[in-house]
Amino acid sequence: MTTPVPQREKMHRHTALFDDMAHRVGVDLQDDAISGALTMDEISHAVARCCGCEAPEQCAGLLRQEVPMGRPPNYCRNGDLLMRLKGDT
């Protein structure tokens, strides 16, 4: 039996996964938020989508690898958003 992850810890984990994925595909979330290209609501929704992902371990493993990433994996729930921010829509 697995112990459920407390909600706050889950939010922190998925916030980090979202930020790491953005960085790996060439998106600077902080710069995009400052410039207005990304709203706080969009960030909140993106983290919530990430929290609903069924492959966080696979994602974390991918992010630990030193392979170039031009785009998020197909299973990424924020792939479209990240590609829009990257300018590859």
CSV table of C-alpha atoms in Angstrom, one decimal:
chain,number,residue,atom,x,y,z
A,1,MET,CA,0.0,0.0,0.0
A,2,THR,CA,1.4,3.4,-1.0
A,3,THR,CA,1.2,6.4,1.2
A,4,PRO,CA,-0.6,9.4,-0.4
A,5,VAL,CA,1.6,12.4,-1.1
A,6,PRO,CA,0.4,15.4,0.8
A,7,GLN,CA,-1.2,18.0,-1.5
A,8,ARG,CA,1.3,20.7,-0.7
A,9,GLU,CA,4.3,18.4,-1.5
A,10,LYS,CA,2.6,17.3,-4.7
A,11,MET,CA,2.1,20.9,-5.8
A,12,HIS,CA,5.7,21.7,-5.1
A,13,ARG,CA,6.9,18.7,-7.0
A,14,HIS,CA,4.7,19.4,-10.1
A,15,THR,CA,5.6,23.1,-10.0
A,16,ALA,CA,9.3,22.0,-10.2
A,17,LEU,CA,8.5,19.5,-13.0
A,18,PHE,CA,6.7,22.2,-15.0
A,19,ASP,CA,9.5,24.7,-14.6
A,20,ASP,CA,12.2,22.1,-15.4
A,21,MET,CA,10.4,21.0,-18.5
A,22,ALA,CA,10.0,24.6,-19.6
A,23,HIS,CA,13.7,25.2,-19.1
A,24,ARG,CA,14.7,22.0,-21.0
A,25,VAL,CA,12.6,23.0,-24.0
A,26,GLY,CA,14.0,26.6,-24.0
A,27,VAL,CA,11.2,28.5,-22.3
A,28,ASP,CA,11.9,30.9,-19.4
A,29,LEU,CA,8.7,31.1,-17.4
A,30,GLN,CA,9.9,34.0,-15.3
A,31,ASP,CA,10.7,36.1,-18.4
A,32,ASP,CA,7.4,35.1,-20.0
A,33,ALA,CA,5.5,36.1,-16.8
A,34,ILE,CA,7.3,39.4,-16.6
A,35,SER,CA,6.7,40.2,-20.3
A,36,GLY,CA,3.0,39.3,-20.0
A,37,ALA,CA,3.2,36.4,-22.4
A,38,LEU,CA,2.2,34.1,-19.5
A,39,THR,CA,-0.4,35.0,-16.8
A,40,MET,CA,-0.4,33.8,-13.2
A,41,ASP,CA,-3.7,32.0,-14.0
A,42,GLU,CA,-2.0,30.2,-16.9
A,43,ILE,CA,0.8,29.2,-14.5
A,44,SER,CA,-1.7,27.9,-11.9
A,45,HIS,CA,-3.7,26.0,-14.5
A,46,ALA,CA,-0.4,24.5,-15.9
A,47,VAL,CA,0.6,23.3,-12.5
A,48,ALA,CA,-2.8,21.8,-11.9
A,49,ARG,CA,-2.6,20.0,-15.3
A,50,CYS,CA,0.8,18.7,-14.4
A,51,CYS,CA,-0.6,17.4,-11.0
A,52,GLY,CA,-3.1,15.4,-13.0
A,53,CYS,CA,-0.3,13.7,-15.0
A,54,GLU,CA,-0.1,9.9,-14.8
A,55,ALA,CA,3.6,9.8,-15.6
A,56,PRO,CA,5.4,12.1,-13.2
A,57,GLU,CA,8.2,9.5,-12.5
A,58,GLN,CA,8.7,9.1,-16.2
A,59,CYS,CA,8.9,12.8,-16.6
A,60,ALA,CA,11.3,13.3,-13.7
A,61,GLY,CA,13.5,10.5,-15.2
A,62,LEU,CA,13.5,12.2,-18.6
A,63,LEU,CA,14.4,15.5,-17.0
A,64,ARG,CA,17.4,13.9,-15.2
A,65,GLN,CA,18.9,12.8,-18.5
A,66,GLU,CA,21.3,15.0,-20.4
A,67,VAL,CA,19.6,14.7,-23.8
A,68,PRO,CA,18.5,17.8,-25.8
A,69,MET,CA,14.8,18.4,-25.9
A,70,GLY,CA,13.3,20.5,-28.6
A,71,ARG,CA,9.8,19.8,-27.4
A,72,PRO,CA,8.0,18.2,-24.4
A,73,PRO,CA,7.1,14.5,-24.6
A,74,ASN,CA,3.8,13.7,-26.2
A,75,TYR,CA,2.3,12.8,-22.8
A,76,CYS,CA,3.0,16.3,-21.4
A,77,ARG,CA,-0.2,18.0,-20.5
A,78,ASN,CA,1.5,21.4,-20.9
A,79,GLY,CA,3.1,20.6,-24.3
A,80,ASP,CA,0.9,23.0,-26.3
A,81,LEU,CA,1.4,25.8,-23.8
A,82,LEU,CA,5.2,25.4,-23.7
A,83,MET,CA,5.4,25.2,-27.5
A,84,ARG,CA,3.3,28.4,-27.8
A,85,LEU,CA,5.6,30.2,-25.4
A,86,LYS,CA,8.6,28.9,-27.3
A,87,GLY,CA,7.1,30.3,-30.5
A,88,ASP,CA,6.7,26.9,-32.2
A,89,THR,CA,2.9,26.8,-32.4
